[in-house]
Amino acid sequence: MAEDSREQGHETLSNLLHETRRFPPPAELAADANVGEDAYAAAEADRLGFWEEQAARLHWDTPWNQVLEWNPPYAKWFTGGRINAAVNCLDRHVDAGRGDRVAYHWEGEPGDTRTITYAQLKDMVCQASNALLELGVAKGDRVAIYMPMIPETVVAMLACARIGAVHMVVFGGFSVDALGTRLDDSQAKVVVTADGGYRRGKASALKPAVDDAVRDRPAVEHVLVVRRTGQDVAWDEGRDVWWHDAVDRQSTEHTPEAHDAEHPLYIMYTSGTTAKPKGILHTTGGYLTQVSYTHWAVFDLKADTDVFWTAADIGWVTGHSYIVYGPLSNGATSVMYEGTPDTPHQGRFWEIVQKYGVTIAYMAPTAIRTFMKWGEEIPARFDLSSLRVLGSVGEPINPEAYMWYRKNIGGDRVPVVDTWWQTETGAVMVSPMPGVSAAKPGAAMRPLPGIVVDVVDDQGEPVPNGGGGFIVVREPWPSMLRGIWGDPERYEKTYWSRFDGLYFPGDGAKRDEDGDIWLLGRVDDVMLVSGHNISTTEVESALVAHPKVAEAAVVGATDPVTGQAIVCFVILRGEAGDGGDDLVKELRDHVGASLGPIAKPRQIMVVQELPKTRSGKIMRRLLRDVAENRQLGDVSTLTDSTVMDAISAKLPDSRGED
Ligand code: WT7
């Protein structure tokens, strides 16, 4: 959907889902928590002072002379300061005698493993830094990284950070075209890739896509190739270099330079559904400050004892911030897993938790709903007692999914933090704190200390408790995007033009009676039914709360009577059978009973799969096409394009059932 289609305002069907469940922090966790209620007060009294304190958790070669230079909408943080992100992630811990600590327990999909300590990772990063320099990469140059989830991916990122090159990771599941547009836009000089990686039990190739993408792109001077699967690869002698030839012979010594706090660290492209992807730019000092602080605060990280696992791909910002920069800057031990959750069996995630004694796990609601569908007897087979904090990210978590996660993974004792943020915000912005908040299932609760977030109406006025509208950020924050690569106008228009002086992330939100924040999904996904704005998220949550429903996607389809009508696509839980007219009626009545008659869906279709982007977000745009009987739009970012054929095929006989 085009960016400017976020125009219309909406008050939502707020507070129709009355949530009375509260989960206060476990006493032992609260007693020893990294962050208490006092942090909020301190940050409110002196926001910039609070962020200076957090910045001081890092090692700076030269301290900053000004905390914030704010020329709206452009921010510079910690100006005059000089810092090296890789040194903060590695050398600092090695120099402090923690070189033997495990940085990563890496688990390959086929079951091969590697254990990498901080000292080893530092050596690898120094070698890769020397190799990149030898290949002609200079400070400020862009380096594309198109890799599977292997340790060399992290090594390549940190080598860039160390020498001041700007990394641009492209998710390894993306197509040649997606890689090509990102190479054009960033003008990357080197591409780091692998022969292939393992996914769903087989070796999938990466190098051929790179060969295609760089063919007519002379800006790319070298392709550095890690051997992971041993597949045959085509080879261009002048251009291609094996990692084991170029990196392994290098010295493990590399003397780092400190970079300006505002030196670009990376570009991460967000895949707009129709528009050209936006190259979100993050810089060094402010990004590392907020990522490091939030990783420590939101997950209550105890670096000496915790085993932290973000089950996401490094190709997304979640991986950048909470597999790489957050955990490493805090000296944490992390798990990194190459593959999919159902290879070779549906208990793989829980087997990993048990094997490494994972204490903190962070994953997306789409994964959690998939686990619900597979059934609770699967996690029940594993010992998950090491867990002490669980996190959710990427979409609103339906209360039912939250409860399932808490009960079946967290043993009904582990706090779940629902963390709201975006590629653009760089780090978590709104979330419960595990040692402070009496969490509500499905609520992101309140902004973190030092973050000023509000919910406003169409006119930009704050809504009262119980009201709905748009989430906005009122004050600059350290890890905010510094712009869109090469396109300042688009930066201003996309984020700063909707409300004067406020950052607009594009999400709907509501404040409940206590003032706590609930996210309601992208504003583009709000429906207008008989003059009422209804959020797709609320209807989806009502459906998922039904015991027979595992997952639901809701869209507003044009309707001659009501303007838009609610059309739902549901996946049933394993034991619920194939559905049928009785079940469809039961579900419609259930939504009507939970949210009110206005929210009663016109149509409900039982499907086997839902169309999702590769980062797990439901592509409602395509479902809207189906619901309105239109030719399908662009399906190139779908994980599995056959899903839409199956859904379209079901359509004729399920129409007009009411
Ligand atoms: C969009 C950002 C945050 C890293 C991964 C996604 C949605 C994200 C939540 C949450 C409700 C959420 C928003 C946001 N989102 N987390 N906890 N509750 N919605 O990064 O691809 O940049 O997507 O994801 O709509 O704007 P992204």
mmCIF file of N, CA and C in Angstrom, residues 334-454:
data_model
loop_
_atom_site.group_PDB
_atom_site.id
_atom_site.type_symbol
_atom_site.label_atom_id
_atom_site.label_comp_id
_atom_site.label_asym_id
_atom_site.label_seq_id
_atom_site.Cartn_x
_atom_site.Cartn_y
_atom_site.Cartn_z
ATOM 1 N N SER A 334 25.043 -16.157 23.563
ATOM 2 C CA SER A 334 23.826 -16.311 22.759
ATOM 3 C C SER A 334 23.807 -17.652 22.044
ATOM 4 N N VAL A 335 22.604 -18.046 21.673
ATOM 5 C CA VAL A 335 22.414 -19.169 20.769
ATOM 6 C C VAL A 335 22.107 -18.588 19.391
ATOM 7 N N MET A 336 22.649 -19.211 18.363
ATOM 8 C CA MET A 336 22.331 -18.791 17.003
ATOM 9 C C MET A 336 21.969 -20.064 16.238
ATOM 10 N N TYR A 337 20.799 -20.061 15.610
ATOM 11 C CA TYR A 337 20.314 -21.276 14.928
ATOM 12 C C TYR A 337 20.096 -20.997 13.448
ATOM 13 N N GLU A 338 20.622 -21.889 12.619
ATOM 14 C CA GLU A 338 20.606 -21.666 11.169
ATOM 15 C C GLU A 338 19.242 -21.861 10.505
ATOM 16 N N GLY A 339 18.442 -22.794 11.034
ATOM 17 C CA GLY A 339 17.359 -23.326 10.193
ATOM 18 C C GLY A 339 15.945 -23.000 10.610
ATOM 19 N N THR A 340 15.043 -23.882 10.224
ATOM 20 C CA THR A 340 13.618 -23.685 10.454
ATOM 21 C C THR A 340 13.155 -24.476 11.690
ATOM 22 N N PRO A 341 12.012 -24.068 12.272
ATOM 23 C CA PRO A 341 11.570 -24.680 13.528
ATOM 24 C C PRO A 341 11.068 -26.124 13.388
ATOM 25 N N ASP A 342 10.796 -26.567 12.156
ATOM 26 C CA ASP A 342 10.242 -27.926 12.026
ATOM 27 C C ASP A 342 11.205 -28.879 11.324
ATOM 28 N N THR A 343 12.508 -28.548 11.351
ATOM 29 C CA THR A 343 13.471 -29.452 10.738
ATOM 30 C C THR A 343 14.467 -29.931 11.796
ATOM 31 N N PRO A 344 14.672 -31.191 12.014
ATOM 32 C CA PRO A 344 13.964 -32.291 11.354
ATOM 33 C C PRO A 344 12.625 -32.627 12.010
ATOM 34 N N HIS A 345 12.250 -31.946 13.093
ATOM 35 C CA HIS A 345 10.962 -32.270 13.742
ATOM 36 C C HIS A 345 10.418 -30.992 14.379
ATOM 37 N N GLN A 346 9.137 -31.040 14.740
ATOM 38 C CA GLN A 346 8.461 -29.828 15.223
ATOM 39 C C GLN A 346 8.859 -29.413 16.642
ATOM 40 N N GLY A 347 9.745 -30.182 17.254
ATOM 41 C CA GLY A 347 10.209 -29.802 18.584
ATOM 42 C C GLY A 347 11.597 -29.179 18.571
ATOM 43 N N ARG A 348 12.103 -28.844 17.388
ATOM 44 C CA ARG A 348 13.501 -28.396 17.286
ATOM 45 C C ARG A 348 13.827 -27.214 18.200
ATOM 46 N N PHE A 349 12.935 -26.217 18.256
ATOM 47 C CA PHE A 349 13.220 -25.037 19.094
ATOM 48 C C PHE A 349 13.393 -25.438 20.566
ATOM 49 N N TRP A 350 12.491 -26.315 21.001
ATOM 50 C CA TRP A 350 12.482 -26.666 22.437
ATOM 51 C C TRP A 350 13.660 -27.579 22.761
ATOM 52 N N GLU A 351 14.050 -28.369 21.779
ATOM 53 C CA GLU A 351 15.245 -29.187 21.923
ATOM 54 C C GLU A 351 16.470 -28.275 22.099
ATOM 55 N N ILE A 352 16.497 -27.178 21.350
ATOM 56 C CA ILE A 352 17.609 -26.224 21.453
ATOM 57 C C ILE A 352 17.601 -25.542 22.831
ATOM 58 N N VAL A 353 16.420 -25.157 23.298
ATOM 59 C CA VAL A 353 16.316 -24.533 24.626
ATOM 60 C C VAL A 353 16.868 -25.492 25.683
ATOM 61 N N GLN A 354 16.449 -26.753 25.591
ATOM 62 C CA GLN A 354 16.876 -27.764 26.559
ATOM 63 C C GLN A 354 18.384 -28.016 26.476
ATOM 64 N N LYS A 355 18.896 -28.154 25.248
ATOM 65 C CA LYS A 355 20.298 -28.501 25.041
ATOM 66 C C LYS A 355 21.250 -27.434 25.580
ATOM 67 N N TYR A 356 20.936 -26.161 25.331
ATOM 68 C CA TYR A 356 21.856 -25.093 25.740
ATOM 69 C C TYR A 356 21.450 -24.426 27.049
ATOM 70 N N GLY A 357 20.341 -24.852 27.622
ATOM 71 C CA GLY A 357 19.871 -24.220 28.851
ATOM 72 C C GLY A 357 19.515 -22.763 28.626
ATOM 73 N N VAL A 358 18.809 -22.504 27.543
ATOM 74 C CA VAL A 358 18.429 -21.118 27.216
ATOM 75 C C VAL A 358 17.604 -20.525 28.360
ATOM 76 N N THR A 359 17.978 -19.316 28.776
ATOM 77 C CA THR A 359 17.263 -18.665 29.882
ATOM 78 C C THR A 359 16.328 -17.565 29.385
ATOM 79 N N ILE A 360 16.676 -16.956 28.235
ATOM 80 C CA ILE A 360 15.847 -15.876 27.684
ATOM 81 C C ILE A 360 15.625 -16.181 26.203
ATOM 82 N N ALA A 361 14.373 -16.248 25.779
ATOM 83 C CA ALA A 361 14.090 -16.530 24.371
ATOM 84 C C ALA A 361 13.178 -15.442 23.808
ATOM 85 N N TYR A 362 13.448 -15.089 22.557
ATOM 86 C CA TYR A 362 12.783 -13.936 21.928
ATOM 87 C C TYR A 362 12.354 -14.375 20.543
ATOM 88 N N MET A 363 11.056 -14.293 20.229
ATOM 89 C CA MET A 363 10.584 -14.771 18.922
ATOM 90 C C MET A 363 9.322 -14.031 18.496
ATOM 91 N N ALA A 364 8.815 -14.350 17.314
ATOM 92 C CA ALA A 364 7.692 -13.618 16.737
ATOM 93 C C ALA A 364 6.366 -14.327 16.999
ATOM 94 N N PRO A 365 5.272 -13.565 17.102
ATOM 95 C CA PRO A 365 3.946 -14.172 17.286
ATOM 96 C C PRO A 365 3.600 -15.176 16.188
ATOM 97 N N THR A 366 4.065 -14.934 14.960
ATOM 98 C CA THR A 366 3.756 -15.882 13.886
ATOM 99 C C THR A 366 4.332 -17.261 14.212
ATOM 100 N N ALA A 367 5.519 -17.299 14.814
ATOM 101 C CA ALA A 367 6.106 -18.578 15.223
ATOM 102 C C ALA A 367 5.270 -19.182 16.353
ATOM 103 N N ILE A 368 4.889 -18.347 17.298
ATOM 104 C CA ILE A 368 4.127 -18.846 18.453
ATOM 105 C C ILE A 368 2.797 -19.452 17.986
ATOM 106 N N ARG A 369 2.127 -18.785 17.041
ATOM 107 C CA ARG A 369 0.846 -19.322 16.552
ATOM 108 C C ARG A 369 1.049 -20.625 15.775
ATOM 109 N N THR A 370 2.190 -20.732 15.113
ATOM 110 C CA THR A 370 2.500 -21.999 14.442
ATOM 111 C C THR A 370 2.674 -23.112 15.474
ATOM 112 N N PHE A 371 3.354 -22.796 16.577
ATOM 113 C CA PHE A 371 3.530 -23.799 17.628
ATOM 114 C C PHE A 371 2.185 -24.190 18.241
ATOM 115 N N MET A 372 1.275 -23.212 18.356
ATOM 116 C CA MET A 372 -0.068 -23.515 18.882
ATOM 117 C C MET A 372 -0.760 -24.532 17.985
ATOM 118 N N LYS A 373 -0.573 -24.311 16.678
ATOM 119 C CA LYS A 373 -1.212 -25.181 15.693
ATOM 120 C C LYS A 373 -0.648 -26.607 15.800
ATOM 121 N N TRP A 374 0.639 -26.700 16.050
ATOM 122 C CA TRP A 374 1.272 -28.024 16.148
ATOM 123 C C TRP A 374 0.870 -28.762 17.417
ATOM 124 N N GLY A 375 0.478 -27.992 18.438
ATOM 125 C CA GLY A 375 -0.026 -28.631 19.653
ATOM 126 C C GLY A 375 0.925 -28.549 20.831
ATOM 127 N N GLU A 376 0.331 -28.452 22.028
ATOM 128 C CA GLU A 376 1.137 -28.226 23.229
ATOM 129 C C GLU A 376 1.886 -29.473 23.681
ATOM 130 N N GLU A 377 1.517 -30.632 23.106
ATOM 131 C CA GLU A 377 2.238 -31.832 23.543
ATOM 132 C C GLU A 377 3.683 -31.816 23.029
ATOM 133 N N ILE A 378 3.967 -31.008 22.013
ATOM 134 C CA ILE A 378 5.345 -30.985 21.487
ATOM 135 C C ILE A 378 6.322 -30.309 22.461
ATOM 136 N N PRO A 379 6.079 -29.059 22.869
ATOM 137 C CA PRO A 379 7.009 -28.495 23.866
ATOM 138 C C PRO A 379 7.007 -29.268 25.188
ATOM 139 N N ALA A 380 5.879 -29.912 25.491
ATOM 140 C CA ALA A 380 5.787 -30.634 26.768
ATOM 141 C C ALA A 380 6.806 -31.775 26.879
ATOM 142 N N ARG A 381 7.335 -32.196 25.731
ATOM 143 C CA ARG A 381 8.315 -33.290 25.770
ATOM 144 C C ARG A 381 9.709 -32.838 26.196
ATOM 145 N N PHE A 382 9.915 -31.518 26.309
ATOM 146 C CA PHE A 382 11.268 -31.023 26.584
ATOM 147 C C PHE A 382 11.325 -30.321 27.934
ATOM 148 N N ASP A 383 12.545 -30.254 28.468
ATOM 149 C CA ASP A 383 12.745 -29.566 29.739
ATOM 150 C C ASP A 383 13.017 -28.091 29.450
ATOM 151 N N LEU A 384 12.036 -27.254 29.748
ATOM 152 C CA LEU A 384 12.162 -25.825 29.455
ATOM 153 C C LEU A 384 12.349 -25.025 30.748
ATOM 154 N N SER A 385 12.752 -25.713 31.815
ATOM 155 C CA SER A 385 12.780 -25.049 33.127
ATOM 156 C C SER A 385 13.892 -24.010 33.249
ATOM 157 N N SER A 386 14.844 -23.994 32.295
ATOM 158 C CA SER A 386 15.903 -22.979 32.361
ATOM 159 C C SER A 386 15.372 -21.585 32.015
ATOM 160 N N LEU A 387 14.259 -21.498 31.299
ATOM 161 C CA LEU A 387 13.749 -20.198 30.843
ATOM 162 C C LEU A 387 13.338 -19.306 32.006
ATOM 163 N N ARG A 388 13.660 -18.006 31.915
ATOM 164 C CA ARG A 388 13.207 -17.073 32.953
ATOM 165 C C ARG A 388 12.610 -15.778 32.401
ATOM 166 N N VAL A 389 12.849 -15.485 31.106
ATOM 167 C CA VAL A 389 12.172 -14.355 30.461
ATOM 168 C C VAL A 389 11.860 -14.762 29.020
ATOM 169 N N LEU A 390 10.650 -14.413 28.549
ATOM 170 C CA LEU A 390 10.280 -14.666 27.157
ATOM 171 C C LEU A 390 9.917 -13.339 26.498
ATOM 172 N N GLY A 391 10.264 -13.220 25.215
ATOM 173 C CA GLY A 391 9.944 -11.976 24.510
ATOM 174 C C GLY A 391 9.200 -12.262 23.222
ATOM 175 N N SER A 392 8.456 -11.251 22.763
ATOM 176 C CA SER A 392 7.709 -11.345 21.513
ATOM 177 C C SER A 392 7.968 -10.082 20.707
ATOM 178 N N VAL A 393 8.064 -10.214 19.396
ATOM 179 C CA VAL A 393 8.336 -9.065 18.536
ATOM 180 C C VAL A 393 7.865 -9.308 17.111
ATOM 181 N N GLY A 394 7.450 -8.229 16.443
ATOM 182 C CA GLY A 394 7.182 -8.294 15.010
ATOM 183 C C GLY A 394 5.764 -7.963 14.621
ATOM 184 N N GLU A 395 4.834 -8.247 15.491
ATOM 185 C CA GLU A 395 3.416 -8.021 15.231
ATOM 186 C C GLU A 395 2.745 -7.902 16.591
ATOM 187 N N PRO A 396 1.501 -7.428 16.599
ATOM 188 C CA PRO A 396 0.773 -7.507 17.868
ATOM 189 C C PRO A 396 0.643 -8.980 18.254
ATOM 190 N N ILE A 397 0.847 -9.294 19.530
ATOM 191 C CA ILE A 397 0.652 -10.688 19.949
ATOM 192 C C ILE A 397 -0.780 -10.816 20.455
ATOM 193 N N ASN A 398 -1.536 -11.739 19.870
ATOM 194 C CA ASN A 398 -2.920 -11.919 20.306
ATOM 195 C C ASN A 398 -2.896 -12.413 21.742
ATOM 196 N N PRO A 399 -3.825 -11.941 22.572
ATOM 197 C CA PRO A 399 -3.859 -12.394 23.963
ATOM 198 C C PRO A 399 -3.813 -13.917 24.090
ATOM 199 N N GLU A 400 -4.497 -14.608 23.191
ATOM 200 C CA GLU A 400 -4.521 -16.065 23.271
ATOM 201 C C GLU A 400 -3.136 -16.668 23.011
ATOM 202 N N ALA A 401 -2.435 -16.095 22.042
ATOM 203 C CA ALA A 401 -1.082 -16.572 21.739
ATOM 204 C C ALA A 401 -0.153 -16.266 22.913
ATOM 205 N N TYR A 402 -0.365 -15.101 23.512
ATOM 206 C CA TYR A 402 0.416 -14.717 24.685
ATOM 207 C C TYR A 402 0.227 -15.747 25.794
ATOM 208 N N MET A 403 -1.034 -16.120 26.056
ATOM 209 C CA MET A 403 -1.346 -17.064 27.120
ATOM 210 C C MET A 403 -0.751 -18.441 26.825
ATOM 211 N N TRP A 404 -0.806 -18.809 25.562
ATOM 212 C CA TRP A 404 -0.258 -20.119 25.175
ATOM 213 C C TRP A 404 1.256 -20.155 25.405
ATOM 214 N N TYR A 405 1.902 -19.075 25.015
ATOM 215 C CA TYR A 405 3.359 -18.925 25.140
ATOM 216 C C TYR A 405 3.752 -18.966 26.621
ATOM 217 N N ARG A 406 3.037 -18.166 27.392
ATOM 218 C CA ARG A 406 3.320 -18.092 28.818
ATOM 219 C C ARG A 406 3.145 -19.456 29.483
ATOM 220 N N LYS A 407 2.059 -20.134 29.138
ATOM 221 C CA LYS A 407 1.730 -21.398 29.800
ATOM 222 C C LYS A 407 2.609 -22.548 29.303
ATOM 223 N N ASN A 408 2.672 -22.715 27.994
ATOM 224 C CA ASN A 408 3.306 -23.928 27.462
ATOM 225 C C ASN A 408 4.812 -23.818 27.311
ATOM 226 N N ILE A 409 5.318 -22.607 27.138
ATOM 227 C CA ILE A 409 6.767 -22.432 27.038
ATOM 228 C C ILE A 409 7.303 -21.900 28.361
ATOM 229 N N GLY A 410 6.551 -21.006 28.970
ATOM 230 C CA GLY A 410 7.026 -20.367 30.197
ATOM 231 C C GLY A 410 6.555 -21.039 31.475
ATOM 232 N N GLY A 411 5.903 -22.179 31.367
ATOM 233 C CA GLY A 411 5.501 -22.928 32.558
ATOM 234 C C GLY A 411 4.631 -22.117 33.514
ATOM 235 N N ASP A 412 3.922 -21.134 32.985
ATOM 236 C CA ASP A 412 3.037 -20.292 33.785
ATOM 237 C C ASP A 412 3.748 -19.492 34.871
ATOM 238 N N ARG A 413 5.065 -19.336 34.715
ATOM 239 C CA ARG A 413 5.806 -18.600 35.753
ATOM 240 C C ARG A 413 6.712 -17.550 35.151
ATOM 241 N N VAL A 414 6.996 -17.673 33.839
ATOM 242 C CA VAL A 414 7.991 -16.802 33.209
ATOM 243 C C VAL A 414 7.309 -15.559 32.629
ATOM 244 N N PRO A 415 7.811 -14.351 32.937
ATOM 245 C CA PRO A 415 7.204 -13.156 32.346
ATOM 246 C C PRO A 415 7.431 -13.096 30.826
ATOM 247 N N VAL A 416 6.411 -12.606 30.124
ATOM 248 C CA VAL A 416 6.503 -12.424 28.677
ATOM 249 C C VAL A 416 6.530 -10.918 28.396
ATOM 250 N N VAL A 417 7.557 -10.465 27.685
ATOM 251 C CA VAL A 417 7.596 -9.049 27.313
ATOM 252 C C VAL A 417 7.253 -8.894 25.828
ATOM 253 N N ASP A 418 6.228 -8.098 25.565
ATOM 254 C CA ASP A 418 5.809 -7.818 24.193
ATOM 255 C C ASP A 418 6.475 -6.512 23.781
ATOM 256 N N THR A 419 7.460 -6.594 22.897
ATOM 257 C CA THR A 419 8.301 -5.439 22.589
ATOM 258 C C THR A 419 7.904 -4.808 21.260
ATOM 259 N N TRP A 420 7.468 -3.560 21.299
ATOM 260 C CA TRP A 420 7.120 -2.855 20.063
ATOM 261 C C TRP A 420 8.290 -1.989 19.610
ATOM 262 N N TRP A 421 8.653 -2.143 18.369
ATOM 263 C CA TRP A 421 9.656 -1.286 17.740
ATOM 264 C C TRP A 421 9.637 -1.548 16.247
ATOM 265 N N GLN A 422 10.567 -0.949 15.500
ATOM 266 C CA GLN A 422 10.616 -1.078 14.040
ATOM 267 C C GLN A 422 12.068 -1.024 13.576
ATOM 268 N N THR A 423 12.272 -1.383 12.316
ATOM 269 C CA THR A 423 13.591 -1.198 11.711
ATOM 270 C C THR A 423 14.049 0.247 11.951
ATOM 271 N N GLU A 424 13.114 1.154 11.772
ATOM 272 C CA GLU A 424 13.427 2.581 11.873
ATOM 273 C C GLU A 424 13.806 3.014 13.283
ATOM 274 N N THR A 425 13.219 2.387 14.297
ATOM 275 C CA THR A 425 13.541 2.817 15.665
ATOM 276 C C THR A 425 14.833 2.170 16.156
ATOM 277 N N GLY A 426 15.294 1.126 15.490
ATOM 278 C CA GLY A 426 16.589 0.508 15.792
ATOM 279 C C GLY A 426 16.584 -0.396 17.006
ATOM 280 N N ALA A 427 15.795 -0.037 18.016
ATOM 281 C CA ALA A 427 15.769 -0.800 19.264
ATOM 282 C C ALA A 427 14.371 -0.707 19.855
ATOM 283 N N VAL A 428 14.139 -1.502 20.904
ATOM 284 C CA VAL A 428 12.819 -1.543 21.547
ATOM 285 C C VAL A 428 12.442 -0.146 22.063
ATOM 286 N N MET A 429 11.167 0.195 21.896
ATOM 287 C CA MET A 429 10.647 1.505 22.311
ATOM 288 C C MET A 429 9.568 1.381 23.390
ATOM 289 N N VAL A 430 8.653 0.418 23.191
ATOM 290 C CA VAL A 430 7.535 0.238 24.125
ATOM 291 C C VAL A 430 7.527 -1.233 24.529
ATOM 292 N N SER A 431 7.555 -1.478 25.830
ATOM 293 C CA SER A 431 7.592 -2.865 26.303
ATOM 294 C C SER A 431 7.402 -2.891 27.809
ATOM 295 N N PRO A 432 6.832 -3.998 28.310
ATOM 296 C CA PRO A 432 6.884 -4.172 29.758
ATOM 297 C C PRO A 432 8.337 -4.393 30.170
ATOM 298 N N MET A 433 8.640 -4.189 31.445
ATOM 299 C CA MET A 433 9.936 -4.581 31.999
ATOM 300 C C MET A 433 9.671 -5.796 32.879
ATOM 301 N N PRO A 434 10.453 -6.869 32.707
ATOM 302 C CA PRO A 434 10.100 -8.120 33.386
ATOM 303 C C PRO A 434 10.111 -8.023 34.908
ATOM 304 N N GLY A 435 10.899 -7.095 35.462
ATOM 305 C CA GLY A 435 10.954 -6.987 36.924
ATOM 306 C C GLY A 435 10.054 -5.902 37.484
ATOM 307 N N VAL A 436 9.325 -5.213 36.612
ATOM 308 C CA VAL A 436 8.529 -4.076 37.072
ATOM 309 C C VAL A 436 7.043 -4.243 36.749
ATOM 310 N N SER A 437 6.755 -4.557 35.474
ATOM 311 C CA SER A 437 5.389 -4.426 34.993
ATOM 312 C C SER A 437 4.491 -5.586 35.388
ATOM 313 N N ALA A 438 3.265 -5.262 35.754
ATOM 314 C CA ALA A 438 2.217 -6.286 35.870
ATOM 315 C C ALA A 438 1.626 -6.419 34.472
ATOM 316 N N ALA A 439 2.218 -7.311 33.677
ATOM 317 C CA ALA A 439 1.926 -7.372 32.244
ATOM 318 C C ALA A 439 0.503 -7.853 31.967
ATOM 319 N N LYS A 440 -0.043 -7.349 30.869
ATOM 320 C CA LYS A 440 -1.363 -7.782 30.408
ATOM 321 C C LYS A 440 -1.155 -8.508 29.085
ATOM 322 N N PRO A 441 -1.831 -9.641 28.889
ATOM 323 C CA PRO A 441 -1.608 -10.400 27.655
ATOM 324 C C PRO A 441 -2.002 -9.624 26.404
ATOM 325 N N GLY A 442 -1.013 -9.274 25.590
ATOM 326 C CA GLY A 442 -1.296 -8.565 24.354
ATOM 327 C C GLY A 442 -0.971 -7.089 24.406
ATOM 328 N N ALA A 443 -0.558 -6.578 25.565
ATOM 329 C CA ALA A 443 -0.267 -5.149 25.670
ATOM 330 C C ALA A 443 1.240 -4.907 25.687
ATOM 331 N N ALA A 444 1.676 -3.880 24.947
ATOM 332 C CA ALA A 444 3.087 -3.505 25.001
ATOM 333 C C ALA A 444 3.343 -2.590 26.199
ATOM 334 N N MET A 445 2.270 -2.207 26.873
ATOM 335 C CA MET A 445 2.292 -1.484 28.153
ATOM 336 C C MET A 445 2.758 -0.027 28.051
ATOM 337 N N ARG A 446 4.004 0.272 28.298
ATOM 338 C CA ARG A 446 4.379 1.689 28.283
ATOM 339 C C ARG A 446 5.779 1.891 27.708
ATOM 340 N N PRO A 447 6.056 3.140 27.278
ATOM 341 C CA PRO A 447 7.373 3.402 26.698
ATOM 342 C C PRO A 447 8.498 3.135 27.693
ATOM 343 N N LEU A 448 9.641 2.742 27.192
ATOM 344 C CA LEU A 448 10.793 2.506 28.053
ATOM 345 C C LEU A 448 11.260 3.835 28.648
ATOM 346 N N PRO A 449 12.001 3.783 29.743
ATOM 347 C CA PRO A 449 12.583 5.008 30.289
ATOM 348 C C PRO A 449 13.352 5.753 29.193
ATOM 349 N N GLY A 450 13.192 7.054 29.139
ATOM 350 C CA GLY A 450 13.931 7.850 28.151
ATOM 351 C C GLY A 450 13.268 7.930 26.794
ATOM 352 N N ILE A 451 12.129 7.245 26.617
ATOM 353 C CA ILE A 451 11.411 7.238 25.342
ATOM 354 C C ILE A 451 10.068 7.938 25.551
ATOM 355 N N VAL A 452 9.746 8.870 24.671
ATOM 356 C CA VAL A 452 8.507 9.621 24.849
ATOM 357 C C VAL A 452 7.547 9.293 23.717
ATOM 358 N N VAL A 453 6.624 8.376 24.021
ATOM 359 C CA VAL A 453 5.658 7.880 23.036
ATOM 360 C C VAL A 453 4.270 8.302 23.481
ATOM 361 N N ASP A 454 3.400 8.550 22.530
ATOM 362 C CA ASP A 454 2.038 8.947 22.868
ATOM 363 C C ASP A 454 1.076 8.283 21.884
#
